[in-house]
Coordinates of N, CA and C in Angstrom, one line a residue:
M882 N 0.5 -0.9 0.0 CA -0.1 -0.1 0.0 C 0.4 1.1 -0.6
T883 N 0.4 2.4 -0.8 CA 0.9 3.5 -0.3 C 0.1 4.9 -0.6
L884 N 0.2 5.5 0.1 CA -0.2 6.5 0.5 C -1.2 7.5 -1.9
R885 N -1.9 7.8 -2.2 CA -2.3 8.8 -3.3 C -2.0 9.1 -3.5
E886 N -1.3 9.6 -4.9 CA 0.0 10.7 -5.9 C -1.5 12.3 -5.3
S887 N -1.9 12.4 -4.3 CA -2.6 13.5 -4.2 C -2.0 13.9 -2.9
V888 N -2.1 12.4 -1.7 CA -1.6 12.7 -0.6 C -0.7 13.6 -0.5
L889 N 0.3 14.1 0.4 CA 1.5 14.9 0.9 C 1.8 12.9 2.2
D890 N 3.0 12.5 1.5 CA 3.6 11.8 2.6 C 5.0 12.1 3.1
P891 N 4.2 12.6 4.8 CA 5.5 13.4 5.0 C 6.7 12.7 5.7
Q892 N 6.6 11.4 5.8 CA 7.6 9.6 5.9 C 8.9 10.4 4.7
G893 N 8.2 10.0 3.3 CA 8.7 10.1 2.1 C 9.3 10.7 2.8
V894 N 8.3 12.5 2.1 CA 9.5 13.4 2.3 C 11.4 13.6 3.6
A895 N 10.3 13.2 4.8 CA 11.8 12.9 5.7 C 13.0 12.2 4.4
V896 N 12.2 11.1 4.3 CA 13.3 10.0 4.1 C 14.5 10.4 2.5
K897 N 14.1 11.6 1.7 CA 14.3 11.7 0.7 C 14.7 13.1 1.1
G898 N 14.1 13.8 2.7 CA 15.8 15.4 3.3 C 17.4 14.4 3.6
G899 N 16.5 13.1 4.0 CA 17.7 12.3 5.0 C 18.7 12.1 4.3
L900 N 18.3 11.8 2.8 CA 18.9 10.9 1.7 C 20.0 11.9 1.5
E901 N 19.4 12.5 0.6 CA 20.6 14.2 0.8 C 21.1 14.9 1.5
H902 N 20.5 14.6 2.6 CA 22.1 14.7 3.7 C 22.8 13.7 4.3
L903 N 23.1 12.9 3.1 CA 24.0 11.6 3.6 C 24.4 11.9 2.3
G904 N 23.7 12.9 1.3 CA 25.5 12.9 0.2 C 24.0 12.3 -0.7
F905 N 23.7 11.8 -1.0 CA 22.0 11.1 -2.3 C 22.4 12.2 -2.8
A906 N 22.9 12.0 -4.0 CA 21.4 13.3 -5.3 C 21.0 12.0 -6.4
G907 N 20.1 13.4 -7.0 CA 19.2 12.7 -7.9 C 17.9 12.3 -7.0
V908 N 17.6 11.5 -5.7 CA 16.3 10.9 -5.3 C 15.4 12.1 -6.1
E909 N 14.1 11.9 -6.4 CA 13.6 12.4 -7.1 C 12.1 13.8 -5.9
S910 N 10.9 11.8 -5.5 CA 10.8 11.4 -4.3 C 10.8 10.3 -3.6
V911 N 10.1 10.9 -2.2 CA 10.5 8.9 -2.5 C 8.6 8.8 -1.3
R912 N 8.2 8.0 -1.6 CA 6.8 7.7 -1.0 C 6.6 6.5 -0.3
I913 N 6.8 6.3 0.6 CA 6.7 4.6 2.4 C 5.2 4.1 1.6
G914 N 5.8 2.3 1.7 CA 5.0 2.4 1.9 C 5.0 1.0 2.9
K915 N 3.7 -0.7 2.6 CA 3.6 -0.8 3.9 C 2.7 -1.9 3.0
V916 N 3.9 -3.4 3.5 CA 3.3 -5.0 3.4 C 2.7 -5.4 4.2
I917 N 0.8 -5.7 3.4 CA 0.7 -6.4 4.7 C 0.6 -8.1 4.1
E918 N 0.5 -9.0 4.9 CA 1.0 -10.7 3.9 C 0.1 -11.3 5.2
L919 N -1.0 -12.3 4.7 CA -1.5 -13.1 4.4 C -1.7 -14.5 4.6
Q920 N -1.8 -15.2 5.8 CA -1.4 -16.4 4.9 C -3.6 -17.0 4.4
V921 N -3.3 -16.8 3.4 CA -5.3 -17.7 3.6 C -6.1 -19.9 2.7
A922 N -7.1 -19.6 3.0 CA -7.2 -21.2 3.2 C -7.2 -21.3 1.7
D923 N -7.0 -22.6 0.5 CA -7.0 -22.2 -0.3 C -8.4 -22.0 -1.6
D924 N -9.1 -21.8 -0.5 CA -10.3 -22.0 -1.7 C -10.4 -20.8 -1.6
T925 N -9.4 -19.5 -1.2 CA -9.9 -18.3 -0.8 C -9.7 -17.1 -2.1
T926 N -10.5 -16.2 -2.8 CA -10.4 -15.9 -4.5 C -9.8 -14.2 -3.5
E927 N -9.7 -13.9 -5.3 CA -9.0 -12.2 -4.8 C -10.0 -11.1 -4.8
N928 N -11.1 -11.9 -4.6 CA -11.9 -10.9 -4.5 C -12.9 -11.0 -3.2
M929 N -12.5 -12.7 -2.6 CA -12.7 -12.3 -1.2 C -11.8 -11.0 -0.2
V930 N -10.5 -11.3 -0.5 CA -9.2 -10.5 -0.4 C -9.3 -9.4 -0.9
K931 N -9.9 -8.6 -2.3 CA -9.7 -7.4 -2.5 C -11.6 -6.6 -1.6
E932 N -12.5 -7.9 -1.0 CA -13.3 -7.6 0.2 C -12.5 -6.9 1.4
M933 N -11.8 -7.9 1.2 CA -11.5 -7.5 3.3 C -10.4 -6.3 3.1
C934 N -9.3 -6.4 1.5 CA -8.6 -4.8 1.7 C -10.0 -3.6 1.9
E935 N -10.4 -3.6 1.6 CA -11.8 -2.5 0.8 C -12.6 -2.7 2.2
K936 N -12.3 -3.5 3.0 CA -13.7 -2.7 4.3 C -13.2 -2.7 5.7
L937 N -11.3 -3.4 5.2 CA -11.0 -3.4 6.7 C -9.0 -3.0 6.6
L938 N -8.7 -3.0 5.9 CA -7.4 -4.0 5.8 C -7.0 -2.8 5.5
V939 N -7.4 -1.3 4.7 CA -6.6 -0.9 4.0 C -7.7 0.3 3.8
N940 N -7.6 2.3 4.2 CA -8.2 3.7 3.6 C -8.2 3.9 2.5
T941 N -9.3 3.7 1.6 CA -9.0 4.0 0.0 C -9.7 5.2 0.0
V942 N -9.1 6.1 0.9 CA -9.7 7.4 0.1 C -8.2 7.7 -0.5
I943 N -6.8 7.1 1.1 CA -5.6 7.9 1.2 C -5.2 6.9 0.3
E944 N -5.3 5.7 0.1 CA -4.3 4.3 0.2 C -4.4 4.1 -1.1
N945 N -3.6 3.6 -1.8 CA -3.5 2.1 -3.3 C -3.4 1.7 -2.7
Y946 N -4.2 0.3 -3.2 CA -3.1 -1.0 -3.2 C -3.3 -2.8 -4.5
E947 N -1.9 -3.3 -4.6 CA -2.4 -4.0 -5.0 C -2.7 -5.1 -3.9
I948 N -3.2 -6.1 -5.2 CA -2.5 -7.9 -4.6 C -2.7 -8.5 -5.1
E949 N -1.7 -9.5 -4.9 CA -0.2 -10.2 -4.8 C -0.7 -11.6 -4.5
M950 N -1.5 -12.1 -4.9 CA -1.2 -14.1 -4.8 C -0.4 -14.8 -5.1
G951 N -0.1 -15.9 -5.0 CA 0.9 -17.0 -4.2 C 0.7 -18.0 -3.7
V952 N 1.2 -18.6 -4.1 CA 1.9 -20.3 -3.1 C 3.5 -20.3 -3.0
L953 N 2.9 -20.5 -1.4 CA 4.7 -20.7 -0.7 C 5.1 -21.4 -0.7
A954 N 6.4 -21.4 -0.8 CA 7.2 -22.6 -1.2 C 7.7 -22.5 0.2

């Protein structure tokens, strides 16, 4: 999840400033996000996970999200 482009990301701004302070030139912007990892039953569909995101896990007013489903090795 990341904040929508229209929402100020103060944590990203602080990291960008820190990188510049350390001498790392050329960083134009930083967006900070988070990862939520769910282990679900085999019969859980992507639509079910989307519903979980939209009802509880993500603030869809200010955050974007994407779903990646796969099998753990």
